[in-house]
mmCIF file with all atom_site columns, C-alpha atoms in Angstrom:
data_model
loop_
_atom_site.group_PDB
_atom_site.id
_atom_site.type_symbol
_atom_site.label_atom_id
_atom_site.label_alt_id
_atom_site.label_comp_id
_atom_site.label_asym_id
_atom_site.label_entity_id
_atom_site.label_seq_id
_atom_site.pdbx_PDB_ins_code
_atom_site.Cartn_x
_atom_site.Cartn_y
_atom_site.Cartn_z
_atom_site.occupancy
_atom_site.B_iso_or_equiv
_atom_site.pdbx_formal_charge
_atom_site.auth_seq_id
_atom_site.auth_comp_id
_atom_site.auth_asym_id
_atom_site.auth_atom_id
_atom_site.pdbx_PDB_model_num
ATOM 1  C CA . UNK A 1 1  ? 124.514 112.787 84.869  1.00 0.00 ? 1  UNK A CA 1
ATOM 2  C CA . UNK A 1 2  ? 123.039 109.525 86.610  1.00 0.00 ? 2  UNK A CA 1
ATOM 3  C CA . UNK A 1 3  ? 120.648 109.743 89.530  1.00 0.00 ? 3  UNK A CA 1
ATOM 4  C CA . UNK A 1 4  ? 121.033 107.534 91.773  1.00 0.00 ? 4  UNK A CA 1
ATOM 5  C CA . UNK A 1 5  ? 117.870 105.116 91.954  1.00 0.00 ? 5  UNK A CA 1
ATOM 6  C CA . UNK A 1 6  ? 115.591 104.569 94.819  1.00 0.00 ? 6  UNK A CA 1
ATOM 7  C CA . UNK A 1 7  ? 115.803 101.004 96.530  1.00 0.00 ? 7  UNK A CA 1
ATOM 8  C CA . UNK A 1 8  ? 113.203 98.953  98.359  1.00 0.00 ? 8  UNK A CA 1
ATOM 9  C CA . UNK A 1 9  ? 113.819 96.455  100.724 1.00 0.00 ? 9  UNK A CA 1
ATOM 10 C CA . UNK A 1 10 ? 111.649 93.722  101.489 1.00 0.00 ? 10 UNK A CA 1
ATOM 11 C CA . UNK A 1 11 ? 111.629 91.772  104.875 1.00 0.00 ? 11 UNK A CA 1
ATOM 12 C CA . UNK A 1 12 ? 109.109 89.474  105.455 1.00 0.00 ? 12 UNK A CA 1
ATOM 13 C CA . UNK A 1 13 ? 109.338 88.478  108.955 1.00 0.00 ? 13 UNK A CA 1
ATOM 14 C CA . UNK A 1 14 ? 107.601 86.489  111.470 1.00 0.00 ? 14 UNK A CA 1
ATOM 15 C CA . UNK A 1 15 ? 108.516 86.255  115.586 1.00 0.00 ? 15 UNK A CA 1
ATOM 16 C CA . UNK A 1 16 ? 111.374 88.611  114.669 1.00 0.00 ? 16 UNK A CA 1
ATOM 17 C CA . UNK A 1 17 ? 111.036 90.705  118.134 1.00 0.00 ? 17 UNK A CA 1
ATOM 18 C CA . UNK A 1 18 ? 114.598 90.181  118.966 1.00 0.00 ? 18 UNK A CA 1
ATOM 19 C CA . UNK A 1 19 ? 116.613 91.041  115.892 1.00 0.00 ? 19 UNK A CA 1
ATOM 20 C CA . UNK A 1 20 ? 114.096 92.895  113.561 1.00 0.00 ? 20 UNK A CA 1
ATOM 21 C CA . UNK A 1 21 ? 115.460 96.651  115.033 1.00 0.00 ? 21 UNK A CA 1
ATOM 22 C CA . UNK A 1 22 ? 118.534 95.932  114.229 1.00 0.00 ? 22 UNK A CA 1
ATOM 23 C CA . UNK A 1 23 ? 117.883 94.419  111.769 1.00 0.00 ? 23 UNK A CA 1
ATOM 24 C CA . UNK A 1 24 ? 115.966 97.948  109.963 1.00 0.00 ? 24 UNK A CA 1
ATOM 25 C CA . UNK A 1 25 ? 119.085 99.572  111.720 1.00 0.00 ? 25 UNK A CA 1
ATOM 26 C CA . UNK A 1 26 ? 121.733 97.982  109.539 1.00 0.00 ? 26 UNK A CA 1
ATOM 27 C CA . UNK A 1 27 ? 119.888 98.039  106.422 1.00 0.00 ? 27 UNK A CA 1
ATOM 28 C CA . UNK A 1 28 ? 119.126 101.732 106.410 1.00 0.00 ? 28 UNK A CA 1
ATOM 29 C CA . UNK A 1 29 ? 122.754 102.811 107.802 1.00 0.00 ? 29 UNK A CA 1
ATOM 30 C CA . UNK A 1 30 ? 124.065 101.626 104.498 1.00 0.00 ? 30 UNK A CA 1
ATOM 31 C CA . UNK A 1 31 ? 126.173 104.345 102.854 1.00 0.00 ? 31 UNK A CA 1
ATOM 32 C CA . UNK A 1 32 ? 123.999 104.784 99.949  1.00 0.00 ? 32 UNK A CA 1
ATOM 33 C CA . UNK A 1 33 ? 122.981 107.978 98.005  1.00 0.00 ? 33 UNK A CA 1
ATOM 34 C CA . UNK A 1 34 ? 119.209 107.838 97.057  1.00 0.00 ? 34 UNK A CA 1
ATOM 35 C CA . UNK A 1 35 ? 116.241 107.087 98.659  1.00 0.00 ? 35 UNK A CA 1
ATOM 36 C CA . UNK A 1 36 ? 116.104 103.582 100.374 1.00 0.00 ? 36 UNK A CA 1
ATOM 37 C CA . UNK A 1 37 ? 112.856 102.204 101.835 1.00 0.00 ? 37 UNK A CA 1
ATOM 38 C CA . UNK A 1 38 ? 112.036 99.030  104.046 1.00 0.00 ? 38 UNK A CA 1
ATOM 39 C CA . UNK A 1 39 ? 108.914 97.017  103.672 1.00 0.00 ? 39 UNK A CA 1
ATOM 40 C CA . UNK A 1 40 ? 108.115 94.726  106.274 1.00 0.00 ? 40 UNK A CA 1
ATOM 41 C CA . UNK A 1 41 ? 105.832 91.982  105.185 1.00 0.00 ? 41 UNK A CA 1
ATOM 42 C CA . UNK A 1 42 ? 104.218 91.269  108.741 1.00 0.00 ? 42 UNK A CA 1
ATOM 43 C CA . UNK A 1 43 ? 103.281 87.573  109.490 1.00 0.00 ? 43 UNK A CA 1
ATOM 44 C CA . UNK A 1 44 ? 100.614 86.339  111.510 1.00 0.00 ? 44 UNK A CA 1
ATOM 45 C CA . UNK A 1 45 ? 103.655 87.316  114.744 1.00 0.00 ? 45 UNK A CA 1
ATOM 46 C CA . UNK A 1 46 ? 103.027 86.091  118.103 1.00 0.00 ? 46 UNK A CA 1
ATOM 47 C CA . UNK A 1 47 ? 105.431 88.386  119.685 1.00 0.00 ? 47 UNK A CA 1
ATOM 48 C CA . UNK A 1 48 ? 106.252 92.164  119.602 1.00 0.00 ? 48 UNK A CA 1
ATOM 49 C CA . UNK A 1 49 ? 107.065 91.712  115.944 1.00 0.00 ? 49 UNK A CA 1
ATOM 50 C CA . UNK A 1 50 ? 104.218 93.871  114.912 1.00 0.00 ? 50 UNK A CA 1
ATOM 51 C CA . UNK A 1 51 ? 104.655 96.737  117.606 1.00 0.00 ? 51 UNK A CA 1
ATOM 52 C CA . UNK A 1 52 ? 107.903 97.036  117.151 1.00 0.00 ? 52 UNK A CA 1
ATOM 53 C CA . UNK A 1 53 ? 107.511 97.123  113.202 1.00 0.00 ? 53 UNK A CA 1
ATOM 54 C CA . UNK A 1 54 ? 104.701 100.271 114.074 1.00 0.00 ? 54 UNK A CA 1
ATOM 55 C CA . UNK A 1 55 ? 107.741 101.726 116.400 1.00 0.00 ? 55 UNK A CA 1
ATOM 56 C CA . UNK A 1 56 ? 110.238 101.794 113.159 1.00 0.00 ? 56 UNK A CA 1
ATOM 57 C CA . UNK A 1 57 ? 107.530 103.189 110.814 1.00 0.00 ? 57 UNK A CA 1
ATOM 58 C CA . UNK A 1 58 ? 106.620 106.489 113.389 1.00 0.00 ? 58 UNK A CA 1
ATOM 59 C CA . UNK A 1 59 ? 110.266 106.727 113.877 1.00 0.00 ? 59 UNK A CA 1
ATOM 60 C CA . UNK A 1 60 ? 111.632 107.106 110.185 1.00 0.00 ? 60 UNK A CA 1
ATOM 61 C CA . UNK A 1 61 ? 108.117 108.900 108.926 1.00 0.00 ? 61 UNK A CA 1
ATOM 62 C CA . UNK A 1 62 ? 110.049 112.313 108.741 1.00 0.00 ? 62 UNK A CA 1
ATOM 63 C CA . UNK A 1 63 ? 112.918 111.151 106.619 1.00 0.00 ? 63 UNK A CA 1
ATOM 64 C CA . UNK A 1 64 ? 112.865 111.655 103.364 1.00 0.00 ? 64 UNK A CA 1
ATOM 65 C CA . UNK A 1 65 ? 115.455 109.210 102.068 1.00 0.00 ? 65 UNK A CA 1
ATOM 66 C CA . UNK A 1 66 ? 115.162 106.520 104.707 1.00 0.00 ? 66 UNK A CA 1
ATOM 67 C CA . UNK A 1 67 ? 111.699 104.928 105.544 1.00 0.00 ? 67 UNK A CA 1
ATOM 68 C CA . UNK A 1 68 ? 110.241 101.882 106.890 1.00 0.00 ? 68 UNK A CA 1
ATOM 69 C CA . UNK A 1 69 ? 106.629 100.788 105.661 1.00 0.00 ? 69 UNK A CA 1
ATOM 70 C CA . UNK A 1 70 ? 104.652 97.804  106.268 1.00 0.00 ? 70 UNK A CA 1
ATOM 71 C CA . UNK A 1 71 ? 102.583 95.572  104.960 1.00 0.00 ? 71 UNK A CA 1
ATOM 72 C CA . UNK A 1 72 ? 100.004 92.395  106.350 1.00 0.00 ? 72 UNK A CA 1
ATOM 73 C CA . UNK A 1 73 ? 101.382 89.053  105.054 1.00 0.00 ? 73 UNK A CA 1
ATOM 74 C CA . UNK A 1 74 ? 98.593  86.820  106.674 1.00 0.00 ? 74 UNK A CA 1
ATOM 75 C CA . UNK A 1 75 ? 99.906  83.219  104.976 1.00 0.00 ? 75 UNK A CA 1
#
């Protein structure tokens, strides 16, 4: 019997306020049987990028086989 594996996604983004929800959106609707995390690399964002980033990370922080974390990516 195979288990299916867990998969990470990395995004780093930067200014991404307009497309970065939908963005998460697609990527965790995939049809997919394990666990499946985002990680959003945050740039130095001078936009909403960041709050809505927090926004995606409170609302999947329930679900266990669908999460979105982030992490700084200053440079």
């Amino acid at each position: 019997m195979n288990a299916t594996p867990p998969v990470s996604v990395i995004m780093p983004v930067l200014n991404e306020e307009r497309h970065l929800r939908n963005s998460v959106r697609h990527i965790l609707e995939q049809e997919y049987d394990g666990e499946m995390e985002v990680v959003i690399a945050l740039g130095p964002s001078t936009d909403r990028t960041d709050e809505i980033a927090a926004e995606l990370v409170r609302e999947t922080a329930s679900n266990k086989r669908a999460r979105v974390h982030t992490v700084p990516n200053p440079t």
